[in-house]
């Protein structure tokens, strides 16, 4: 069997609905936290943060999912890139990783499993870390991911709840990854489209470490399973502001529109939309298309950067220098209103 044939979904599209997740975490979010934990479950941020002293904090995150591609090495690379991204989205630098592997051992060979781990190891090496250990269990459905530990100077820590009124919003990678993943699973993807998908999902968000040192950058987060609308909504709620985005300025994968028009969608896209739709207003003659695109779950997606308007060109220049060639200004933070996000064309 191909790896994706074991999976009902793929990549971050296998995330539980945000509505159900809120119910599951209700008590956890109300738990008392030691003062050293300055970012925890109730913050809806990318990772947990533990303060060591006045200068330094530790960042801890974990992410794993079912196969999103059939090539085991590529699966490991994508999963590792995705997991490490949370460290960069907090402005941190990764230190080490642990692997999380679940496999139906009777069906998947040792050589395939080794390729998954080796692929992850290659990405970790690019990030300057090693996989120091991990845990492996038997499951009916294969899963893989990492626990990642990072560090950050306290003065450089970036959270998703500090966007400022008038900030420009920049997205660093094109969206449509969930749509492409669906095409991969249904064997509809071309070689060129697969390469575009792999290049995007294995590009480290390591520029986040550089962005963290810019005072003009107010907030950072990465775009994963809840889609662009979901993760931007979290920025708005945490920052007590709204966002206005220009949908035609959002970078998208080359064939995303083609696949959306042919109903190549994920179940997670509709779940995301059902949860966030009450606080989103669309001023478009093509609402159905943008609803599907902006709710599409991303695996190893880009960063959303909230930055002072006058420094936005400097950030775009930095992103271009770090090979984020599709990065673009997509909107602006506005005064709070009942609509967390307004999309205009």
mmCIF file of C-alpha atoms in Angstrom:
data_model
loop_
_atom_site.group_PDB
_atom_site.id
_atom_site.type_symbol
_atom_site.label_atom_id
_atom_site.label_comp_id
_atom_site.label_asym_id
_atom_site.label_seq_id
_atom_site.Cartn_x
_atom_site.Cartn_y
_atom_site.Cartn_z
ATOM 1 C CA UNK A 1 0.000 0.000 0.000
ATOM 2 C CA UNK A 2 0.989 3.611 -0.607
ATOM 3 C CA UNK A 3 1.407 5.652 2.591
ATOM 4 C CA UNK A 4 -1.539 7.947 1.807
ATOM 5 C CA UNK A 5 -3.822 4.897 1.404
ATOM 6 C CA UNK A 6 -3.602 4.377 5.164
ATOM 7 C CA UNK A 7 -4.902 7.897 5.833
ATOM 8 C CA UNK A 8 -8.455 9.219 5.928
ATOM 9 C CA UNK A 9 -6.954 12.712 5.764
ATOM 10 C CA UNK A 10 -3.457 14.071 5.334
ATOM 11 C CA UNK A 11 -1.018 16.451 7.002
ATOM 12 C CA UNK A 12 -2.534 19.179 9.146
ATOM 13 C CA UNK A 13 -5.889 18.443 7.528
ATOM 14 C CA UNK A 14 -6.243 15.688 10.137
ATOM 15 C CA UNK A 15 -6.538 18.255 12.928
ATOM 16 C CA UNK A 16 -9.654 18.009 15.091
ATOM 17 C CA UNK A 17 -12.293 20.628 14.330
ATOM 18 C CA UNK A 18 -11.521 23.902 16.197
ATOM 19 C CA UNK A 19 -15.021 23.757 17.674
ATOM 20 C CA UNK A 20 -14.428 20.323 19.212
ATOM 21 C CA UNK A 21 -10.894 21.259 20.258
ATOM 22 C CA UNK A 22 -12.207 24.247 22.224
ATOM 23 C CA UNK A 23 -14.505 21.904 24.166
ATOM 24 C CA UNK A 24 -11.735 19.380 24.827
ATOM 25 C CA UNK A 25 -9.342 22.047 26.123
ATOM 26 C CA UNK A 26 -11.917 23.996 28.142
ATOM 27 C CA UNK A 27 -10.680 22.824 31.555
ATOM 28 C CA UNK A 28 -7.017 22.809 30.551
ATOM 29 C CA UNK A 29 -7.220 26.444 29.496
ATOM 30 C CA UNK A 30 -8.547 27.345 32.950
ATOM 31 C CA UNK A 31 -5.758 25.545 34.819
ATOM 32 C CA UNK A 32 -3.451 27.551 37.047
ATOM 33 C CA UNK A 33 -0.003 27.917 35.516
ATOM 34 C CA UNK A 34 3.274 28.596 37.312
ATOM 35 C CA UNK A 35 4.497 32.147 36.701
ATOM 36 C CA UNK A 36 7.415 30.778 34.685
ATOM 37 C CA UNK A 37 5.020 29.543 31.962
ATOM 38 C CA UNK A 38 4.257 32.767 30.144
ATOM 39 C CA UNK A 39 2.572 31.148 27.126
ATOM 40 C CA UNK A 40 0.348 28.109 27.656
ATOM 41 C CA UNK A 41 -2.787 26.372 26.380
ATOM 42 C CA UNK A 42 -5.137 29.305 26.982
ATOM 43 C CA UNK A 43 -3.072 31.603 24.755
ATOM 44 C CA UNK A 44 -3.883 29.753 21.474
ATOM 45 C CA UNK A 45 -0.334 30.445 20.349
ATOM 46 C CA UNK A 46 2.087 28.286 18.381
ATOM 47 C CA UNK A 47 4.080 26.846 21.301
ATOM 48 C CA UNK A 48 4.466 26.897 25.076
ATOM 49 C CA UNK A 49 7.079 29.219 26.590
ATOM 50 C CA UNK A 50 8.882 28.709 29.902
ATOM 51 C CA UNK A 51 11.016 31.538 31.295
ATOM 52 C CA UNK A 52 14.393 30.399 32.614
ATOM 53 C CA UNK A 53 15.659 33.779 33.809
ATOM 54 C CA UNK A 54 15.484 37.473 32.975
ATOM 55 C CA UNK A 55 17.214 36.956 29.659
ATOM 56 C CA UNK A 56 16.156 33.587 28.228
ATOM 57 C CA UNK A 57 13.090 31.388 27.739
ATOM 58 C CA UNK A 58 12.547 27.869 26.457
ATOM 59 C CA UNK A 59 10.009 27.162 23.701
ATOM 60 C CA UNK A 60 8.390 23.724 23.524
ATOM 61 C CA UNK A 61 6.111 22.365 20.813
ATOM 62 C CA UNK A 62 4.947 19.118 19.238
ATOM 63 C CA UNK A 63 3.306 18.328 15.934
ATOM 64 C CA UNK A 64 2.565 15.071 14.118
ATOM 65 C CA UNK A 65 0.136 13.842 11.499
ATOM 66 C CA UNK A 66 -0.805 11.018 9.140
ATOM 67 C CA UNK A 67 0.931 10.668 5.735
ATOM 68 C CA UNK A 68 0.354 13.514 3.311
ATOM 69 C CA UNK A 69 2.496 12.020 0.499
ATOM 70 C CA UNK A 70 3.472 8.490 -0.508
ATOM 71 C CA UNK A 71 7.226 9.068 -0.637
ATOM 72 C CA UNK A 72 8.432 8.211 2.911
ATOM 73 C CA UNK A 73 11.462 10.501 2.803
ATOM 74 C CA UNK A 74 9.301 13.426 1.694
ATOM 75 C CA UNK A 75 6.770 12.618 4.433
ATOM 76 C CA UNK A 76 9.515 12.847 7.041
ATOM 77 C CA UNK A 77 10.839 16.109 5.574
ATOM 78 C CA UNK A 78 7.415 17.768 5.517
ATOM 79 C CA UNK A 79 6.509 16.624 9.035
ATOM 80 C CA UNK A 80 9.811 17.863 10.456
ATOM 81 C CA UNK A 81 9.607 21.244 8.691
ATOM 82 C CA UNK A 82 6.075 21.680 9.993
ATOM 83 C CA UNK A 83 6.965 20.833 13.602
ATOM 84 C CA UNK A 84 10.043 23.066 13.740
ATOM 85 C CA UNK A 85 8.022 25.981 12.325
ATOM 86 C CA UNK A 86 6.340 26.624 15.683
ATOM 87 C CA UNK A 87 9.705 27.521 17.211
ATOM 88 C CA UNK A 88 10.420 30.020 14.440
ATOM 89 C CA UNK A 89 6.893 31.439 14.728
ATOM 90 C CA UNK A 90 7.723 32.450 18.313
ATOM 91 C CA UNK A 91 10.956 34.106 17.189
ATOM 92 C CA UNK A 92 13.062 31.315 18.622
ATOM 93 C CA UNK A 93 15.918 29.084 17.564
ATOM 94 C CA UNK A 94 15.498 25.265 17.718
ATOM 95 C CA UNK A 95 17.807 23.315 20.050
ATOM 96 C CA UNK A 96 16.860 19.643 19.632
ATOM 97 C CA UNK A 97 14.051 17.313 18.613
ATOM 98 C CA UNK A 98 12.456 14.003 19.575
ATOM 99 C CA UNK A 99 10.621 11.832 17.048
ATOM 100 C CA UNK A 100 7.055 10.542 17.394
ATOM 101 C CA UNK A 101 6.362 7.550 15.160
ATOM 102 C CA UNK A 102 3.328 5.303 14.982
ATOM 103 C CA UNK A 103 3.213 2.485 12.438
ATOM 104 C CA UNK A 104 1.296 -0.634 11.414
ATOM 105 C CA UNK A 105 4.493 -2.680 11.561
ATOM 106 C CA UNK A 106 3.024 -5.697 9.822
ATOM 107 C CA UNK A 107 2.448 -3.713 6.645
ATOM 108 C CA UNK A 108 5.125 -1.019 6.485
ATOM 109 C CA UNK A 109 8.704 -2.218 6.135
ATOM 110 C CA UNK A 110 11.618 -1.136 8.280
ATOM 111 C CA UNK A 111 13.275 0.436 5.236
ATOM 112 C CA UNK A 112 10.253 2.701 4.677
ATOM 113 C CA UNK A 113 10.226 3.752 8.327
ATOM 114 C CA UNK A 114 13.944 4.444 8.174
ATOM 115 C CA UNK A 115 13.394 6.718 5.173
ATOM 116 C CA UNK A 116 10.786 8.715 7.127
ATOM 117 C CA UNK A 117 13.237 9.252 9.972
ATOM 118 C CA UNK A 118 16.093 10.003 7.579
ATOM 119 C CA UNK A 119 14.005 12.632 5.787
ATOM 120 C CA UNK A 120 13.201 14.297 9.084
ATOM 121 C CA UNK A 121 16.859 14.136 10.043
ATOM 122 C CA UNK A 122 17.868 15.995 6.882
ATOM 123 C CA UNK A 123 15.521 18.871 7.716
ATOM 124 C CA UNK A 124 16.695 18.937 11.324
ATOM 125 C CA UNK A 125 20.271 19.144 10.090
ATOM 126 C CA UNK A 126 19.339 22.190 7.981
ATOM 127 C CA UNK A 127 17.840 23.729 11.116
ATOM 128 C CA UNK A 128 21.060 23.034 13.020
ATOM 129 C CA UNK A 129 19.629 20.393 15.359
ATOM 130 C CA UNK A 130 19.527 16.617 15.794
ATOM 131 C CA UNK A 131 16.832 14.101 16.635
ATOM 132 C CA UNK A 132 18.071 13.022 20.056
ATOM 133 C CA UNK A 133 15.507 10.289 20.735
ATOM 134 C CA UNK A 134 11.790 9.683 20.577
ATOM 135 C CA UNK A 135 8.977 7.170 20.956
ATOM 136 C CA UNK A 136 7.562 4.573 18.552
ATOM 137 C CA UNK A 137 4.317 2.600 18.845
ATOM 138 C CA UNK A 138 2.110 0.311 16.742
ATOM 139 C CA UNK A 139 -1.046 1.855 15.255
ATOM 140 C CA UNK A 140 -3.480 1.023 12.471
ATOM 141 C CA UNK A 141 -2.758 4.373 10.816
ATOM 142 C CA UNK A 142 0.851 5.616 10.488
ATOM 143 C CA UNK A 143 1.764 8.942 12.071
ATOM 144 C CA UNK A 144 4.979 10.907 12.301
ATOM 145 C CA UNK A 145 6.141 14.164 13.801
ATOM 146 C CA UNK A 146 8.485 15.789 16.272
ATOM 147 C CA UNK A 147 8.690 17.285 19.715
ATOM 148 C CA UNK A 148 10.910 20.339 19.338
ATOM 149 C CA UNK A 149 12.700 22.362 22.005
ATOM 150 C CA UNK A 150 13.914 25.873 21.254
ATOM 151 C CA UNK A 151 15.197 28.964 23.014
ATOM 152 C CA UNK A 152 14.663 32.694 22.647
ATOM 153 C CA UNK A 153 15.947 35.855 24.257
ATOM 154 C CA UNK A 154 13.026 37.276 26.210
ATOM 155 C CA UNK A 155 13.293 40.623 24.439
ATOM 156 C CA UNK A 156 12.911 38.870 21.070
ATOM 157 C CA UNK A 157 9.950 36.616 21.943
ATOM 158 C CA UNK A 158 7.108 37.091 19.454
ATOM 159 C CA UNK A 159 3.520 36.064 20.181
ATOM 160 C CA UNK A 160 0.360 36.073 18.095
ATOM 161 C CA UNK A 161 -1.548 38.459 20.399
ATOM 162 C CA UNK A 162 0.386 41.697 20.058
ATOM 163 C CA UNK A 163 -0.576 42.996 16.602
ATOM 164 C CA UNK A 164 -0.968 46.779 16.588
ATOM 165 C CA UNK A 165 -3.566 49.029 14.995
ATOM 166 C CA UNK A 166 -2.426 50.032 11.500
ATOM 167 C CA UNK A 167 0.083 47.201 11.154
ATOM 168 C CA UNK A 168 0.436 45.679 7.700
ATOM 169 C CA UNK A 169 -0.051 41.916 7.414
ATOM 170 C CA UNK A 170 2.460 39.917 5.387
ATOM 171 C CA UNK A 171 2.088 36.270 4.337
ATOM 172 C CA UNK A 172 5.339 34.498 3.475
ATOM 173 C CA UNK A 173 4.214 31.362 1.580
ATOM 174 C CA UNK A 174 1.437 30.678 -0.948
ATOM 175 C CA UNK A 175 -1.682 28.888 0.310
ATOM 176 C CA UNK A 176 -3.582 25.980 -1.216
ATOM 177 C CA UNK A 177 -1.471 23.208 0.307
ATOM 178 C CA UNK A 178 -4.484 21.279 1.606
ATOM 179 C CA UNK A 179 -6.024 21.399 -1.861
ATOM 180 C CA UNK A 180 -2.819 20.039 -3.391
ATOM 181 C CA UNK A 181 -2.671 17.339 -0.697
ATOM 182 C CA UNK A 182 -6.168 16.249 -1.706
ATOM 183 C CA UNK A 183 -5.047 16.082 -5.340
ATOM 184 C CA UNK A 184 -2.034 13.983 -4.290
ATOM 185 C CA UNK A 185 -4.238 11.524 -2.419
ATOM 186 C CA UNK A 186 -6.556 11.223 -5.424
ATOM 187 C CA UNK A 187 -3.600 10.735 -7.812
ATOM 188 C CA UNK A 188 -4.479 13.891 -9.781
ATOM 189 C CA UNK A 189 -1.300 15.880 -9.130
ATOM 190 C CA UNK A 190 1.238 16.552 -11.905
ATOM 191 C CA UNK A 191 5.016 16.275 -11.426
ATOM 192 C CA UNK A 192 5.365 20.061 -11.616
ATOM 193 C CA UNK A 193 2.605 20.592 -9.052
ATOM 194 C CA UNK A 194 4.113 17.979 -6.731
ATOM 195 C CA UNK A 195 7.476 19.742 -6.903
ATOM 196 C CA UNK A 196 5.790 23.062 -6.093
ATOM 197 C CA UNK A 197 4.054 21.404 -3.123
ATOM 198 C CA UNK A 198 7.256 19.775 -1.838
ATOM 199 C CA UNK A 199 9.356 22.927 -2.255
ATOM 200 C CA UNK A 200 6.785 24.918 -0.261
ATOM 201 C CA UNK A 201 6.242 22.421 2.541
ATOM 202 C CA UNK A 202 9.962 21.766 3.108
ATOM 203 C CA UNK A 203 11.039 25.414 3.202
ATOM 204 C CA UNK A 204 12.004 26.191 6.783
ATOM 205 C CA UNK A 205 10.429 29.275 8.362
ATOM 206 C CA UNK A 206 13.832 30.060 9.904
ATOM 207 C CA UNK A 207 13.476 33.707 8.862
ATOM 208 C CA UNK A 208 11.293 33.993 11.977
ATOM 209 C CA UNK A 209 14.464 34.133 14.085
ATOM 210 C CA UNK A 210 15.612 37.199 12.128
ATOM 211 C CA UNK A 211 12.168 38.814 12.197
ATOM 212 C CA UNK A 212 12.071 38.500 15.979
ATOM 213 C CA UNK A 213 14.945 40.964 16.281
ATOM 214 C CA UNK A 214 12.963 43.677 14.493
ATOM 215 C CA UNK A 215 11.044 45.900 16.922
ATOM 216 C CA UNK A 216 8.671 46.847 14.132
ATOM 217 C CA UNK A 217 7.379 43.246 13.993
ATOM 218 C CA UNK A 218 4.513 43.189 16.494
ATOM 219 C CA UNK A 219 3.192 39.642 16.120
ATOM 220 C CA UNK A 220 4.042 36.354 14.420
ATOM 221 C CA UNK A 221 2.210 33.089 13.825
ATOM 222 C CA UNK A 222 2.328 30.319 11.264
ATOM 223 C CA UNK A 223 -0.527 29.098 9.071
ATOM 224 C CA UNK A 224 -1.349 25.417 9.520
ATOM 225 C CA UNK A 225 -4.438 23.266 10.009
ATOM 226 C CA UNK A 226 -7.015 25.977 10.716
ATOM 227 C CA UNK A 227 -6.247 27.793 7.477
ATOM 228 C CA UNK A 228 -5.408 31.437 6.899
ATOM 229 C CA UNK A 229 -8.757 32.617 8.271
ATOM 230 C CA UNK A 230 -8.451 30.509 11.420
ATOM 231 C CA UNK A 231 -4.937 31.534 12.392
ATOM 232 C CA UNK A 232 -5.539 35.185 11.533
ATOM 233 C CA UNK A 233 -8.684 35.076 13.684
ATOM 234 C CA UNK A 234 -6.497 33.993 16.622
ATOM 235 C CA UNK A 235 -4.254 37.016 16.003
ATOM 236 C CA UNK A 236 -7.308 39.283 15.990
ATOM 237 C CA UNK A 237 -8.834 37.827 19.167
ATOM 238 C CA UNK A 238 -5.557 37.957 21.076
ATOM 239 C CA UNK A 239 -4.759 41.486 19.886
ATOM 240 C CA UNK A 240 -8.338 42.787 20.365
ATOM 241 C CA UNK A 241 -8.354 44.086 16.797
ATOM 242 C CA UNK A 242 -9.857 43.170 13.442
ATOM 243 C CA UNK A 243 -8.110 42.555 10.134
ATOM 244 C CA UNK A 244 -8.937 43.613 6.620
ATOM 245 C CA UNK A 245 -7.342 41.521 3.908
ATOM 246 C CA UNK A 246 -7.245 41.965 0.153
ATOM 247 C CA UNK A 247 -7.889 38.495 -1.178
ATOM 248 C CA UNK A 248 -6.375 39.143 -4.589
ATOM 249 C CA UNK A 249 -3.032 39.963 -2.926
ATOM 250 C CA UNK A 250 -2.806 36.619 -1.148
ATOM 251 C CA UNK A 251 -0.183 34.362 -2.786
ATOM 252 C CA UNK A 252 -1.643 31.018 -3.880
ATOM 253 C CA UNK A 253 -0.219 27.868 -5.430
ATOM 254 C CA UNK A 254 -0.361 27.897 -9.231
ATOM 255 C CA UNK A 255 -3.076 25.256 -9.661
ATOM 256 C CA UNK A 256 -5.071 25.916 -6.476
ATOM 257 C CA UNK A 257 -7.845 27.747 -8.327
ATOM 258 C CA UNK A 258 -8.138 24.950 -10.905
ATOM 259 C CA UNK A 259 -8.521 22.342 -8.194
ATOM 260 C CA UNK A 260 -11.007 24.385 -6.163
ATOM 261 C CA UNK A 261 -13.207 24.848 -9.235
ATOM 262 C CA UNK A 262 -13.127 21.067 -9.722
ATOM 263 C CA UNK A 263 -14.129 20.545 -6.042
ATOM 264 C CA UNK A 264 -10.769 19.116 -5.012
ATOM 265 C CA UNK A 265 -11.281 20.026 -1.344
ATOM 266 C CA UNK A 266 -10.612 18.673 2.142
ATOM 267 C CA UNK A 267 -13.141 17.959 4.866
ATOM 268 C CA UNK A 268 -11.124 20.158 7.214
ATOM 269 C CA UNK A 269 -11.775 23.183 5.011
ATOM 270 C CA UNK A 270 -15.518 23.011 5.637
ATOM 271 C CA UNK A 271 -14.989 22.350 9.373
ATOM 272 C CA UNK A 272 -12.763 25.411 9.600
ATOM 273 C CA UNK A 273 -15.297 27.584 7.796
ATOM 274 C CA UNK A 274 -18.188 26.368 9.971
ATOM 275 C CA UNK A 275 -16.272 27.388 13.090
ATOM 276 C CA UNK A 276 -14.986 30.817 12.018
ATOM 277 C CA UNK A 277 -17.683 32.020 9.599
ATOM 278 C CA UNK A 278 -19.693 34.003 12.180
ATOM 279 C CA UNK A 279 -16.894 36.538 12.601
ATOM 280 C CA UNK A 280 -15.895 36.829 8.940
ATOM 281 C CA UNK A 281 -17.427 39.148 6.362
ATOM 282 C CA UNK A 282 -16.631 38.835 2.683
ATOM 283 C CA UNK A 283 -17.117 41.663 0.201
ATOM 284 C CA UNK A 284 -16.726 39.579 -2.927
ATOM 285 C CA UNK A 285 -18.728 38.419 -5.916
ATOM 286 C CA UNK A 286 -16.870 35.107 -5.615
ATOM 287 C CA UNK A 287 -17.359 34.280 -1.950
ATOM 288 C CA UNK A 288 -17.530 30.503 -2.420
ATOM 289 C CA UNK A 289 -14.077 30.394 -4.002
ATOM 290 C CA UNK A 290 -12.413 32.538 -1.337
ATOM 291 C CA UNK A 291 -14.218 30.718 1.466
ATOM 292 C CA UNK A 292 -12.703 27.437 0.271
ATOM 293 C CA UNK A 293 -9.265 28.893 -0.359
ATOM 294 C CA UNK A 294 -8.905 30.841 2.888
ATOM 295 C CA UNK A 295 -10.264 27.968 5.020
ATOM 296 C CA UNK A 296 -7.962 25.431 3.386
ATOM 297 C CA UNK A 297 -5.799 23.649 6.013
ATOM 298 C CA UNK A 298 -2.101 24.276 5.418
ATOM 299 C CA UNK A 299 0.654 21.822 6.240
ATOM 300 C CA UNK A 300 4.003 23.516 6.884
ATOM 301 C CA UNK A 301 2.538 26.807 5.686
ATOM 302 C CA UNK A 302 4.035 30.266 5.879
ATOM 303 C CA UNK A 303 4.207 32.940 8.549
ATOM 304 C CA UNK A 304 1.729 35.737 9.128
ATOM 305 C CA UNK A 305 3.716 38.827 10.095
ATOM 306 C CA UNK A 306 2.138 41.888 11.700
ATOM 307 C CA UNK A 307 4.543 44.787 11.140
ATOM 308 C CA UNK A 308 4.585 48.564 11.349
ATOM 309 C CA UNK A 309 3.541 50.011 8.005
ATOM 310 C CA UNK A 310 6.720 52.051 7.533
ATOM 311 C CA UNK A 311 8.890 48.955 7.988
ATOM 312 C CA UNK A 312 6.871 46.638 5.748
ATOM 313 C CA UNK A 313 9.121 47.122 2.705
ATOM 314 C CA UNK A 314 12.158 46.290 4.832
ATOM 315 C CA UNK A 315 10.488 43.040 5.915
ATOM 316 C CA UNK A 316 9.586 42.130 2.334
ATOM 317 C CA UNK A 317 13.222 42.747 1.336
ATOM 318 C CA UNK A 318 14.417 40.451 4.144
ATOM 319 C CA UNK A 319 11.986 37.764 3.044
ATOM 320 C CA UNK A 320 13.113 37.967 -0.573
ATOM 321 C CA UNK A 321 16.745 37.647 0.550
ATOM 322 C CA UNK A 322 15.740 34.483 2.420
ATOM 323 C CA UNK A 323 14.059 32.967 -0.669
ATOM 324 C CA UNK A 324 10.444 33.655 0.258
ATOM 325 C CA UNK A 325 9.756 34.824 -3.278
ATOM 326 C CA UNK A 326 5.951 34.837 -2.950
ATOM 327 C CA UNK A 327 5.799 36.894 0.263
ATOM 328 C CA UNK A 328 3.327 39.743 -0.017
ATOM 329 C CA UNK A 329 1.404 42.360 1.965
ATOM 330 C CA UNK A 330 -2.144 41.009 2.194
ATOM 331 C CA UNK A 331 -3.917 43.378 4.574
ATOM 332 C CA UNK A 332 -3.958 45.639 7.592
ATOM 333 C CA UNK A 333 -4.951 45.529 11.271
ATOM 334 C CA UNK A 334 -8.031 47.654 11.957
ATOM 335 C CA UNK A 335 -10.067 48.768 14.971
ATOM 336 C CA UNK A 336 -12.025 45.970 16.593
ATOM 337 C CA UNK A 337 -15.512 45.281 15.283
ATOM 338 C CA UNK A 338 -17.885 42.317 15.337
ATOM 339 C CA UNK A 339 -16.225 40.964 12.182
ATOM 340 C CA UNK A 340 -12.759 39.718 13.130
ATOM 341 C CA UNK A 341 -11.771 39.512 9.465
ATOM 342 C CA UNK A 342 -13.103 41.399 6.477
ATOM 343 C CA UNK A 343 -12.008 40.274 3.029
ATOM 344 C CA UNK A 344 -12.197 42.680 0.117
ATOM 345 C CA UNK A 345 -11.342 42.210 -3.533
#
